[in-house]
mmCIF file of N, CA, C and O in Angstrom:
data_model
loop_
_atom_site.group_PDB
_atom_site.id
_atom_site.type_symbol
_atom_site.label_atom_id
_atom_site.label_comp_id
_atom_site.label_asym_id
_atom_site.label_seq_id
_atom_site.Cartn_x
_atom_site.Cartn_y
_atom_site.Cartn_z
ATOM 1 N N UNK A 1 -22.494 21.924 -60.550
ATOM 2 C CA UNK A 1 -22.605 21.276 -59.268
ATOM 3 C C UNK A 1 -22.997 22.341 -58.231
ATOM 4 O O UNK A 1 -22.428 23.421 -58.190
ATOM 5 N N UNK A 2 -23.964 22.005 -57.383
ATOM 6 C CA UNK A 2 -24.439 22.969 -56.393
ATOM 7 C C UNK A 2 -23.444 23.107 -55.238
ATOM 8 O O UNK A 2 -22.605 22.236 -55.008
ATOM 9 N N UNK A 3 -23.554 24.226 -54.548
ATOM 10 C CA UNK A 3 -22.671 24.489 -53.408
ATOM 11 C C UNK A 3 -22.852 23.446 -52.305
ATOM 12 O O UNK A 3 -21.900 23.061 -51.645
ATOM 13 N N UNK A 4 -24.081 23.022 -52.099
ATOM 14 C CA UNK A 4 -24.354 22.035 -51.050
ATOM 15 C C UNK A 4 -23.681 20.701 -51.382
ATOM 16 O O UNK A 4 -23.122 20.042 -50.504
ATOM 17 N N UNK A 5 -23.688 20.322 -52.630
ATOM 18 C CA UNK A 5 -23.038 19.068 -53.046
ATOM 19 C C UNK A 5 -21.514 19.188 -52.902
ATOM 20 O O UNK A 5 -20.843 18.264 -52.439
ATOM 21 N N UNK A 6 -20.954 20.333 -53.294
ATOM 22 C CA UNK A 6 -19.511 20.565 -53.147
ATOM 23 C C UNK A 6 -19.115 20.495 -51.669
ATOM 24 O O UNK A 6 -18.087 19.932 -51.326
ATOM 25 N N UNK A 7 -19.944 21.084 -50.817
ATOM 26 C CA UNK A 7 -19.658 21.073 -49.381
ATOM 27 C C UNK A 7 -19.650 19.647 -48.850
ATOM 28 O O UNK A 7 -18.778 19.270 -48.074
ATOM 29 N N UNK A 8 -20.638 18.827 -49.246
ATOM 30 C CA UNK A 8 -20.707 17.426 -48.785
ATOM 31 C C UNK A 8 -19.521 16.616 -49.274
ATOM 32 O O UNK A 8 -18.955 15.818 -48.534
ATOM 33 N N UNK A 9 -19.107 16.821 -50.501
ATOM 34 C CA UNK A 9 -17.940 16.105 -51.046
ATOM 35 C C UNK A 9 -16.683 16.529 -50.292
ATOM 36 O O UNK A 9 -15.869 15.691 -49.884
ATOM 37 N N UNK A 10 -16.538 17.829 -50.073
ATOM 38 C CA UNK A 10 -15.382 18.328 -49.314
ATOM 39 C C UNK A 10 -15.359 17.784 -47.888
ATOM 40 O O UNK A 10 -14.308 17.376 -47.380
ATOM 41 N N UNK A 11 -16.522 17.756 -47.235
ATOM 42 C CA UNK A 11 -16.612 17.234 -45.870
ATOM 43 C C UNK A 11 -16.288 15.742 -45.853
ATOM 44 O O UNK A 11 -15.615 15.253 -44.932
ATOM 45 N N UNK A 12 -16.739 15.012 -46.858
ATOM 46 C CA UNK A 12 -16.445 13.576 -46.936
ATOM 47 C C UNK A 12 -14.948 13.325 -47.121
ATOM 48 O O UNK A 12 -14.370 12.460 -46.469
ATOM 49 N N UNK A 13 -14.320 14.074 -47.987
ATOM 50 C CA UNK A 13 -12.879 13.927 -48.219
ATOM 51 C C UNK A 13 -12.100 14.255 -46.948
ATOM 52 O O UNK A 13 -11.179 13.535 -46.566
ATOM 53 N N UNK A 14 -12.501 15.327 -46.285
ATOM 54 C CA UNK A 14 -11.844 15.714 -45.036
ATOM 55 C C UNK A 14 -12.026 14.635 -43.964
ATOM 56 O O UNK A 14 -11.081 14.299 -43.244
ATOM 57 N N UNK A 15 -13.207 14.055 -43.863
ATOM 58 C CA UNK A 15 -13.472 12.989 -42.889
ATOM 59 C C UNK A 15 -12.614 11.761 -43.161
ATOM 60 O O UNK A 15 -12.041 11.181 -42.235
ATOM 61 N N UNK A 16 -12.515 11.373 -44.415
ATOM 62 C CA UNK A 16 -11.699 10.213 -44.781
ATOM 63 C C UNK A 16 -10.228 10.491 -44.472
ATOM 64 O O UNK A 16 -9.524 9.637 -43.939
ATOM 65 N N UNK A 17 -9.768 11.690 -44.778
ATOM 66 C CA UNK A 17 -8.373 12.054 -44.494
ATOM 67 C C UNK A 17 -8.110 12.033 -42.990
ATOM 68 O O UNK A 17 -7.071 11.542 -42.537
ATOM 69 N N UNK A 18 -9.034 12.542 -42.194
ATOM 70 C CA UNK A 18 -8.883 12.547 -40.739
ATOM 71 C C UNK A 18 -8.858 11.122 -40.195
ATOM 72 O O UNK A 18 -8.013 10.786 -39.353
ATOM 73 N N UNK A 19 -9.743 10.275 -40.655
ATOM 74 C CA UNK A 19 -9.755 8.871 -40.223
ATOM 75 C C UNK A 19 -8.469 8.147 -40.616
ATOM 76 O O UNK A 19 -7.926 7.361 -39.835
ATOM 77 N N UNK A 20 -7.968 8.420 -41.799
ATOM 78 C CA UNK A 20 -6.706 7.807 -42.235
ATOM 79 C C UNK A 20 -5.553 8.279 -41.344
ATOM 80 O O UNK A 20 -4.692 7.477 -40.953
ATOM 81 N N UNK A 21 -5.526 9.565 -41.008
ATOM 82 C CA UNK A 21 -4.496 10.109 -40.127
ATOM 83 C C UNK A 21 -4.536 9.434 -38.758
ATOM 84 O O UNK A 21 -3.502 9.022 -38.224
ATOM 85 N N UNK A 22 -5.729 9.304 -38.201
ATOM 86 C CA UNK A 22 -5.877 8.658 -36.894
ATOM 87 C C UNK A 22 -5.449 7.198 -36.967
ATOM 88 O O UNK A 22 -4.714 6.715 -36.097
ATOM 89 N N UNK A 23 -5.878 6.486 -37.993
ATOM 90 C CA UNK A 23 -5.505 5.070 -38.134
ATOM 91 C C UNK A 23 -3.991 4.914 -38.274
ATOM 92 O O UNK A 23 -3.397 3.995 -37.703
ATOM 93 N N UNK A 24 -3.370 5.802 -39.002
ATOM 94 C CA UNK A 24 -1.928 5.734 -39.230
ATOM 95 C C UNK A 24 -1.142 5.928 -37.934
ATOM 96 O O UNK A 24 -0.134 5.277 -37.694
ATOM 97 N N UNK A 25 -1.607 6.828 -37.077
ATOM 98 C CA UNK A 25 -0.873 7.185 -35.866
ATOM 99 C C UNK A 25 -1.348 6.455 -34.607
ATOM 100 O O UNK A 25 -0.713 6.590 -33.555
ATOM 101 N N UNK A 26 -2.439 5.716 -34.667
ATOM 102 C CA UNK A 26 -3.054 5.126 -33.471
ATOM 103 C C UNK A 26 -2.094 4.243 -32.672
ATOM 104 O O UNK A 26 -2.033 4.336 -31.450
ATOM 105 N N UNK A 27 -1.357 3.372 -33.330
ATOM 106 C CA UNK A 27 -0.442 2.473 -32.607
ATOM 107 C C UNK A 27 0.621 3.244 -31.831
ATOM 108 O O UNK A 27 0.934 2.912 -30.695
ATOM 109 N N UNK A 28 1.192 4.263 -32.421
ATOM 110 C CA UNK A 28 2.188 5.078 -31.733
ATOM 111 C C UNK A 28 1.592 5.825 -30.553
ATOM 112 O O UNK A 28 2.196 5.890 -29.478
ATOM 113 N N UNK A 29 0.402 6.381 -30.745
ATOM 114 C CA UNK A 29 -0.255 7.098 -29.653
ATOM 115 C C UNK A 29 -0.590 6.144 -28.511
ATOM 116 O O UNK A 29 -0.427 6.489 -27.342
ATOM 117 N N UNK A 30 -1.070 4.947 -28.853
ATOM 118 C CA UNK A 30 -1.406 3.959 -27.820
ATOM 119 C C UNK A 30 -0.159 3.527 -27.058
ATOM 120 O O UNK A 30 -0.194 3.385 -25.834
ATOM 121 N N UNK A 31 0.938 3.327 -27.751
ATOM 122 C CA UNK A 31 2.189 2.942 -27.084
ATOM 123 C C UNK A 31 2.642 4.043 -26.127
ATOM 124 O O UNK A 31 3.048 3.760 -24.989
ATOM 125 N N UNK A 32 2.569 5.294 -26.558
ATOM 126 C CA UNK A 32 2.940 6.406 -25.680
ATOM 127 C C UNK A 32 1.999 6.503 -24.489
ATOM 128 O O UNK A 32 2.430 6.799 -23.363
ATOM 129 N N UNK A 33 0.723 6.242 -24.707
ATOM 130 C CA UNK A 33 -0.250 6.274 -23.616
ATOM 131 C C UNK A 33 0.050 5.176 -22.595
ATOM 132 O O UNK A 33 -0.047 5.402 -21.387
ATOM 133 N N UNK A 34 0.437 3.985 -23.073
ATOM 134 C CA UNK A 34 0.798 2.886 -22.166
ATOM 135 C C UNK A 34 2.009 3.262 -21.311
ATOM 136 O O UNK A 34 2.028 3.012 -20.108
ATOM 137 N N UNK A 35 2.993 3.865 -21.932
ATOM 138 C CA UNK A 35 4.194 4.287 -21.199
ATOM 139 C C UNK A 35 3.829 5.350 -20.161
ATOM 140 O O UNK A 35 4.263 5.278 -19.006
ATOM 141 N N UNK A 36 3.034 6.322 -20.547
ATOM 142 C CA UNK A 36 2.635 7.380 -19.627
ATOM 143 C C UNK A 36 1.824 6.857 -18.453
ATOM 144 O O UNK A 36 2.052 7.249 -17.298
ATOM 145 N N UNK A 37 0.868 5.963 -18.732
ATOM 146 C CA UNK A 37 0.045 5.385 -17.663
ATOM 147 C C UNK A 37 0.903 4.551 -16.719
ATOM 148 O O UNK A 37 0.750 4.619 -15.493
ATOM 149 N N UNK A 38 1.820 3.759 -17.271
ATOM 150 C CA UNK A 38 2.699 2.929 -16.449
ATOM 151 C C UNK A 38 3.635 3.790 -15.604
ATOM 152 O O UNK A 38 3.830 3.534 -14.406
ATOM 153 N N UNK A 39 4.208 4.814 -16.204
ATOM 154 C CA UNK A 39 5.110 5.716 -15.488
ATOM 155 C C UNK A 39 4.374 6.398 -14.333
ATOM 156 O O UNK A 39 4.861 6.444 -13.197
ATOM 157 N N UNK A 40 3.192 6.934 -14.621
ATOM 158 C CA UNK A 40 2.416 7.613 -13.586
ATOM 159 C C UNK A 40 2.040 6.686 -12.447
ATOM 160 O O UNK A 40 2.154 7.054 -11.274
ATOM 161 N N UNK A 41 1.614 5.475 -12.776
ATOM 162 C CA UNK A 41 1.232 4.507 -11.744
ATOM 163 C C UNK A 41 2.435 4.113 -10.903
ATOM 164 O O UNK A 41 2.379 4.090 -9.667
ATOM 165 N N UNK A 42 3.535 3.810 -11.541
ATOM 166 C CA UNK A 42 4.732 3.339 -10.830
ATOM 167 C C UNK A 42 5.335 4.428 -9.952
ATOM 168 O O UNK A 42 5.680 4.191 -8.795
ATOM 169 N N UNK A 43 5.469 5.634 -10.468
ATOM 170 C CA UNK A 43 6.050 6.732 -9.701
ATOM 171 C C UNK A 43 5.162 7.109 -8.516
ATOM 172 O O UNK A 43 5.650 7.329 -7.406
ATOM 173 N N UNK A 44 3.858 7.167 -8.749
ATOM 174 C CA UNK A 44 2.948 7.542 -7.665
ATOM 175 C C UNK A 44 2.857 6.440 -6.622
ATOM 176 O O UNK A 44 2.800 6.721 -5.424
ATOM 177 N N UNK A 45 2.861 5.190 -7.048
ATOM 178 C CA UNK A 45 2.858 4.075 -6.095
ATOM 179 C C UNK A 45 4.098 4.134 -5.202
ATOM 180 O O UNK A 45 4.003 3.982 -3.976
ATOM 181 N N UNK A 46 5.246 4.377 -5.798
ATOM 182 C CA UNK A 46 6.485 4.477 -5.013
ATOM 183 C C UNK A 46 6.431 5.654 -4.052
ATOM 184 O O UNK A 46 6.865 5.547 -2.900
ATOM 185 N N UNK A 47 5.904 6.753 -4.522
ATOM 186 C CA UNK A 47 5.776 7.935 -3.672
ATOM 187 C C UNK A 47 4.880 7.635 -2.470
ATOM 188 O O UNK A 47 5.217 7.961 -1.334
ATOM 189 N N UNK A 48 3.745 6.986 -2.731
ATOM 190 C CA UNK A 48 2.768 6.702 -1.676
ATOM 191 C C UNK A 48 3.234 5.606 -0.725
ATOM 192 O O UNK A 48 3.172 5.765 0.488
ATOM 193 N N UNK A 49 3.653 4.474 -1.262
ATOM 194 C CA UNK A 49 3.827 3.281 -0.431
ATOM 195 C C UNK A 49 5.269 2.938 -0.098
ATOM 196 O O UNK A 49 5.512 2.163 0.812
ATOM 197 N N UNK A 50 6.222 3.513 -0.791
ATOM 198 C CA UNK A 50 7.624 3.325 -0.421
ATOM 199 C C UNK A 50 8.067 4.512 0.444
ATOM 200 O O UNK A 50 8.635 4.332 1.514
ATOM 201 N N UNK A 51 7.749 5.725 -0.038
ATOM 202 C CA UNK A 51 8.143 6.924 0.693
ATOM 203 C C UNK A 51 7.132 7.326 1.767
ATOM 204 O O UNK A 51 7.461 8.095 2.660
ATOM 205 N N UNK A 52 5.881 6.837 1.668
ATOM 206 C CA UNK A 52 4.862 7.137 2.667
ATOM 207 C C UNK A 52 4.289 8.548 2.601
ATOM 208 O O UNK A 52 3.785 9.061 3.589
ATOM 209 N N UNK A 53 4.344 9.160 1.418
ATOM 210 C CA UNK A 53 3.831 10.521 1.257
ATOM 211 C C UNK A 53 2.354 10.517 0.878
ATOM 212 O O UNK A 53 1.800 9.499 0.479
ATOM 213 N N UNK A 54 1.713 11.684 0.991
ATOM 214 C CA UNK A 54 0.299 11.817 0.624
ATOM 215 C C UNK A 54 0.161 11.936 -0.893
ATOM 216 O O UNK A 54 1.113 12.310 -1.582
ATOM 217 N N UNK A 55 -1.041 11.665 -1.385
ATOM 218 C CA UNK A 55 -1.300 11.818 -2.828
ATOM 219 C C UNK A 55 -1.073 13.264 -3.258
ATOM 220 O O UNK A 55 -0.559 13.508 -4.340
ATOM 221 N N UNK A 56 -1.426 14.194 -2.422
ATOM 222 C CA UNK A 56 -1.250 15.611 -2.747
ATOM 223 C C UNK A 56 0.226 15.945 -2.965
ATOM 224 O O UNK A 56 0.580 16.638 -3.909
ATOM 225 N N UNK A 57 1.100 15.421 -2.102
ATOM 226 C CA UNK A 57 2.521 15.731 -2.253
ATOM 227 C C UNK A 57 3.148 14.977 -3.430
ATOM 228 O O UNK A 57 4.175 15.394 -3.954
ATOM 229 N N UNK A 58 2.531 13.890 -3.863
ATOM 230 C CA UNK A 58 3.061 13.099 -4.984
ATOM 231 C C UNK A 58 2.742 13.719 -6.342
ATOM 232 O O UNK A 58 3.378 13.393 -7.339
ATOM 233 N N UNK A 59 1.741 14.607 -6.396
ATOM 234 C CA UNK A 59 1.323 15.189 -7.679
ATOM 235 C C UNK A 59 2.446 15.924 -8.396
ATOM 236 O O UNK A 59 2.493 15.943 -9.613
ATOM 237 N N UNK A 60 3.362 16.509 -7.669
ATOM 238 C CA UNK A 60 4.438 17.267 -8.292
ATOM 239 C C UNK A 60 5.597 16.421 -8.790
ATOM 240 O O UNK A 60 6.546 16.948 -9.363
ATOM 241 N N UNK A 61 5.540 15.113 -8.597
ATOM 242 C CA UNK A 61 6.651 14.235 -8.973
ATOM 243 C C UNK A 61 6.647 13.806 -10.432
ATOM 244 O O UNK A 61 7.623 13.236 -10.902
ATOM 245 N N UNK A 62 5.579 14.023 -11.145
ATOM 246 C CA UNK A 62 5.502 13.564 -12.532
ATOM 247 C C UNK A 62 6.141 14.574 -13.475
ATOM 248 O O UNK A 62 6.332 15.733 -13.131
ATOM 249 N N UNK A 63 6.451 14.105 -14.659
ATOM 250 C CA UNK A 63 7.102 14.926 -15.681
ATOM 251 C C UNK A 63 6.091 15.829 -16.395
ATOM 252 O O UNK A 63 4.898 15.517 -16.435
ATOM 253 N N UNK A 64 6.554 16.920 -16.984
ATOM 254 C CA UNK A 64 5.667 17.752 -17.799
ATOM 255 C C UNK A 64 5.087 16.922 -18.956
ATOM 256 O O UNK A 64 5.759 16.048 -19.495
ATOM 257 N N UNK A 65 3.837 17.167 -19.276
ATOM 258 C CA UNK A 65 3.172 16.415 -20.331
ATOM 259 C C UNK A 65 2.339 15.267 -19.809
ATOM 260 O O UNK A 65 1.668 14.576 -20.568
ATOM 261 N N UNK A 66 2.356 15.055 -18.495
ATOM 262 C CA UNK A 66 1.613 13.944 -17.896
ATOM 263 C C UNK A 66 0.196 14.355 -17.481
ATOM 264 O O UNK A 66 -0.505 13.583 -16.838
ATOM 265 N N UNK A 67 -0.233 15.537 -17.885
ATOM 266 C CA UNK A 67 -1.535 16.041 -17.461
ATOM 267 C C UNK A 67 -2.687 15.168 -17.938
ATOM 268 O O UNK A 67 -3.730 15.103 -17.299
ATOM 269 N N UNK A 68 -2.524 14.480 -19.051
ATOM 270 C CA UNK A 68 -3.598 13.646 -19.593
ATOM 271 C C UNK A 68 -3.752 12.336 -18.817
ATOM 272 O O UNK A 68 -4.778 11.677 -18.888
ATOM 273 N N UNK A 69 -2.746 11.960 -18.046
ATOM 274 C CA UNK A 69 -2.789 10.715 -17.268
ATOM 275 C C UNK A 69 -3.505 10.981 -15.951
ATOM 276 O O UNK A 69 -3.083 11.829 -15.172
ATOM 277 N N UNK A 70 -4.600 10.257 -15.722
ATOM 278 C CA UNK A 70 -5.286 10.377 -14.435
ATOM 279 C C UNK A 70 -4.774 9.278 -13.517
ATOM 280 O O UNK A 70 -4.519 8.155 -13.948
ATOM 281 N N UNK A 71 -4.606 9.621 -12.250
ATOM 282 C CA UNK A 71 -4.044 8.692 -11.265
ATOM 283 C C UNK A 71 -5.100 8.429 -10.197
ATOM 284 O O UNK A 71 -5.714 9.363 -9.674
ATOM 285 N N UNK A 72 -5.281 7.137 -9.883
ATOM 286 C CA UNK A 72 -6.239 6.755 -8.846
ATOM 287 C C UNK A 72 -5.539 5.867 -7.836
ATOM 288 O O UNK A 72 -4.931 4.858 -8.194
ATOM 289 N N UNK A 73 -5.633 6.235 -6.577
ATOM 290 C CA UNK A 73 -5.031 5.490 -5.483
ATOM 291 C C UNK A 73 -6.067 4.536 -4.890
ATOM 292 O O UNK A 73 -7.220 4.917 -4.705
ATOM 293 N N UNK A 74 -5.656 3.304 -4.630
ATOM 294 C CA UNK A 74 -6.521 2.316 -3.980
ATOM 295 C C UNK A 74 -5.797 1.865 -2.711
ATOM 296 O O UNK A 74 -5.082 0.854 -2.719
ATOM 297 N N UNK A 75 -5.952 2.623 -1.618
ATOM 298 C CA UNK A 75 -5.176 2.358 -0.408
ATOM 299 C C UNK A 75 -5.362 0.958 0.174
ATOM 300 O O UNK A 75 -4.401 0.363 0.670
ATOM 301 N N UNK A 76 -6.572 0.415 0.113
ATOM 302 C CA UNK A 76 -6.802 -0.919 0.682
ATOM 303 C C UNK A 76 -6.013 -2.015 -0.043
ATOM 304 O O UNK A 76 -5.714 -3.057 0.535
ATOM 305 N N UNK A 77 -5.648 -1.785 -1.297
ATOM 306 C CA UNK A 77 -4.844 -2.740 -2.066
ATOM 307 C C UNK A 77 -3.382 -2.300 -2.192
ATOM 308 O O UNK A 77 -2.588 -3.010 -2.817
ATOM 309 N N UNK A 78 -3.070 -1.118 -1.658
ATOM 310 C CA UNK A 78 -1.748 -0.519 -1.838
ATOM 311 C C UNK A 78 -1.358 -0.518 -3.315
ATOM 312 O O UNK A 78 -0.308 -0.997 -3.722
ATOM 313 N N UNK A 79 -2.283 0.018 -4.102
ATOM 314 C CA UNK A 79 -2.109 0.047 -5.558
ATOM 315 C C UNK A 79 -2.468 1.424 -6.090
ATOM 316 O O UNK A 79 -3.269 2.148 -5.502
ATOM 317 N N UNK A 80 -1.861 1.758 -7.218
ATOM 318 C CA UNK A 80 -2.146 3.009 -7.917
ATOM 319 C C UNK A 80 -2.348 2.680 -9.385
ATOM 320 O O UNK A 80 -1.566 1.933 -9.975
ATOM 321 N N UNK A 81 -3.411 3.233 -9.974
ATOM 322 C CA UNK A 81 -3.711 3.004 -11.384
ATOM 323 C C UNK A 81 -3.568 4.304 -12.157
ATOM 324 O O UNK A 81 -4.084 5.340 -11.741
ATOM 325 N N UNK A 82 -2.855 4.241 -13.276
ATOM 326 C CA UNK A 82 -2.727 5.360 -14.193
ATOM 327 C C UNK A 82 -3.553 5.073 -15.434
ATOM 328 O O UNK A 82 -3.537 3.950 -15.935
ATOM 329 N N UNK A 83 -4.279 6.077 -15.921
ATOM 330 C CA UNK A 83 -5.130 5.900 -17.101
ATOM 331 C C UNK A 83 -4.988 7.061 -18.068
ATOM 332 O O UNK A 83 -4.885 8.211 -17.657
ATOM 333 N N UNK A 84 -5.023 6.717 -19.328
ATOM 334 C CA UNK A 84 -5.159 7.702 -20.400
ATOM 335 C C UNK A 84 -6.485 7.353 -21.062
ATOM 336 O O UNK A 84 -6.651 6.225 -21.540
ATOM 337 N N UNK A 85 -7.440 8.274 -21.069
ATOM 338 C CA UNK A 85 -8.778 7.962 -21.574
ATOM 339 C C UNK A 85 -8.772 7.293 -22.948
ATOM 340 O O UNK A 85 -8.080 7.729 -23.858
ATOM 341 N N UNK A 86 -9.499 6.198 -23.045
ATOM 342 C CA UNK A 86 -9.714 5.432 -24.276
ATOM 343 C C UNK A 86 -8.465 4.737 -24.822
ATOM 344 O O UNK A 86 -8.526 4.122 -25.881
ATOM 345 N N UNK A 87 -7.328 4.830 -24.127
ATOM 346 C CA UNK A 87 -6.094 4.293 -24.698
ATOM 347 C C UNK A 87 -5.324 3.352 -23.795
ATOM 348 O O UNK A 87 -4.776 2.369 -24.280
ATOM 349 N N UNK A 88 -5.221 3.658 -22.513
ATOM 350 C CA UNK A 88 -4.310 2.881 -21.684
ATOM 351 C C UNK A 88 -4.737 2.888 -20.223
ATOM 352 O O UNK A 88 -5.326 3.848 -19.736
ATOM 353 N N UNK A 89 -4.395 1.788 -19.553
ATOM 354 C CA UNK A 89 -4.618 1.663 -18.114
ATOM 355 C C UNK A 89 -3.541 0.725 -17.577
ATOM 356 O O UNK A 89 -3.374 -0.391 -18.074
ATOM 357 N N UNK A 90 -2.784 1.196 -16.589
ATOM 358 C CA UNK A 90 -1.741 0.375 -15.961
ATOM 359 C C UNK A 90 -1.822 0.543 -14.449
ATOM 360 O O UNK A 90 -2.102 1.634 -13.959
ATOM 361 N N UNK A 91 -1.563 -0.531 -13.719
ATOM 362 C CA UNK A 91 -1.624 -0.519 -12.264
ATOM 363 C C UNK A 91 -0.292 -0.971 -11.693
ATOM 364 O O UNK A 91 0.294 -1.950 -12.160
ATOM 365 N N UNK A 92 0.165 -0.243 -10.681
ATOM 366 C CA UNK A 92 1.355 -0.621 -9.926
ATOM 367 C C UNK A 92 0.903 -0.940 -8.501
ATOM 368 O O UNK A 92 0.107 -0.209 -7.919
ATOM 369 N N UNK A 93 1.400 -2.043 -7.959
ATOM 370 C CA UNK A 93 1.008 -2.498 -6.626
ATOM 371 C C UNK A 93 2.253 -2.687 -5.773
ATOM 372 O O UNK A 93 3.252 -3.227 -6.234
ATOM 373 N N UNK A 94 2.180 -2.242 -4.510
ATOM 374 C CA UNK A 94 3.288 -2.399 -3.582
ATOM 375 C C UNK A 94 3.350 -3.841 -3.100
ATOM 376 O O UNK A 94 2.344 -4.437 -2.722
ATOM 377 N N UNK A 95 4.551 -4.421 -3.135
ATOM 378 C CA UNK A 95 4.800 -5.779 -2.640
ATOM 379 C C UNK A 95 5.944 -5.707 -1.640
ATOM 380 O O UNK A 95 7.012 -5.152 -1.946
ATOM 381 N N UNK A 96 5.721 -6.256 -0.461
ATOM 382 C CA UNK A 96 6.745 -6.236 0.586
ATOM 383 C C UNK A 96 8.035 -6.857 0.062
ATOM 384 O O UNK A 96 8.028 -7.935 -0.511
ATOM 385 N N UNK A 97 9.125 -6.150 0.263
ATOM 386 C CA UNK A 97 10.434 -6.630 -0.167
ATOM 387 C C UNK A 97 10.779 -6.323 -1.613
ATOM 388 O O UNK A 97 11.915 -6.500 -2.031
ATOM 389 N N UNK A 98 9.794 -5.889 -2.396
ATOM 390 C CA UNK A 98 10.017 -5.614 -3.817
ATOM 391 C C UNK A 98 9.704 -4.176 -4.203
ATOM 392 O O UNK A 98 10.107 -3.716 -5.253
ATOM 393 N N UNK A 99 8.930 -3.473 -3.400
ATOM 394 C CA UNK A 99 8.506 -2.118 -3.748
ATOM 395 C C UNK A 99 7.282 -2.149 -4.644
ATOM 396 O O UNK A 99 6.468 -3.068 -4.556
ATOM 397 N N UNK A 100 7.153 -1.190 -5.510
ATOM 398 C CA UNK A 100 5.992 -1.096 -6.396
ATOM 399 C C UNK A 100 6.317 -1.741 -7.747
ATOM 400 O O UNK A 100 7.294 -1.379 -8.402
ATOM 401 N N UNK A 101 5.484 -2.688 -8.117
ATOM 402 C CA UNK A 101 5.679 -3.419 -9.375
ATOM 403 C C UNK A 101 4.462 -3.222 -10.267
ATOM 404 O O UNK A 101 3.316 -3.227 -9.804
ATOM 405 N N UNK A 102 4.718 -3.052 -11.554
ATOM 406 C CA UNK A 102 3.626 -2.969 -12.518
ATOM 407 C C UNK A 102 3.005 -4.345 -12.686
ATOM 408 O O UNK A 102 3.717 -5.355 -12.796
ATOM 409 N N UNK A 103 1.685 -4.385 -12.714
ATOM 410 C CA UNK A 103 0.983 -5.649 -12.940
ATOM 411 C C UNK A 103 0.952 -5.948 -14.426
ATOM 412 O O UNK A 103 1.009 -5.046 -15.265
ATOM 413 N N UNK A 104 0.842 -7.220 -14.744
ATOM 414 C CA UNK A 104 0.660 -7.609 -16.150
ATOM 415 C C UNK A 104 -0.643 -7.026 -16.643
ATOM 416 O O UNK A 104 -1.604 -6.870 -15.913
ATOM 417 N N UNK A 105 -0.668 -6.748 -17.919
ATOM 418 C CA UNK A 105 -1.880 -6.155 -18.503
ATOM 419 C C UNK A 105 -3.002 -7.111 -18.535
ATOM 420 O O UNK A 105 -3.097 -8.180 -18.665
#
């Protein structure tokens, strides 16, 4: 068997193993991404619209490990959206008398 054929077989086996690993763990990763996006949206919404702080001052309120969650403020809607690329998106919106509530997905 030639070296090029051995390399292709090895690369194919490695690709299948990697895809199986991703498929096996995808649901858990997605669930964690949903929690992270929801946490980031809810905490930042409360910081902005309950406490009245700036987005800059709210950045330090999240837990370590939240770096992958991007936060977007929508001031005209009094809403904050947290996103984990390709996995999760959650929005928290301020409601008078209730504070910041997560919207249904």
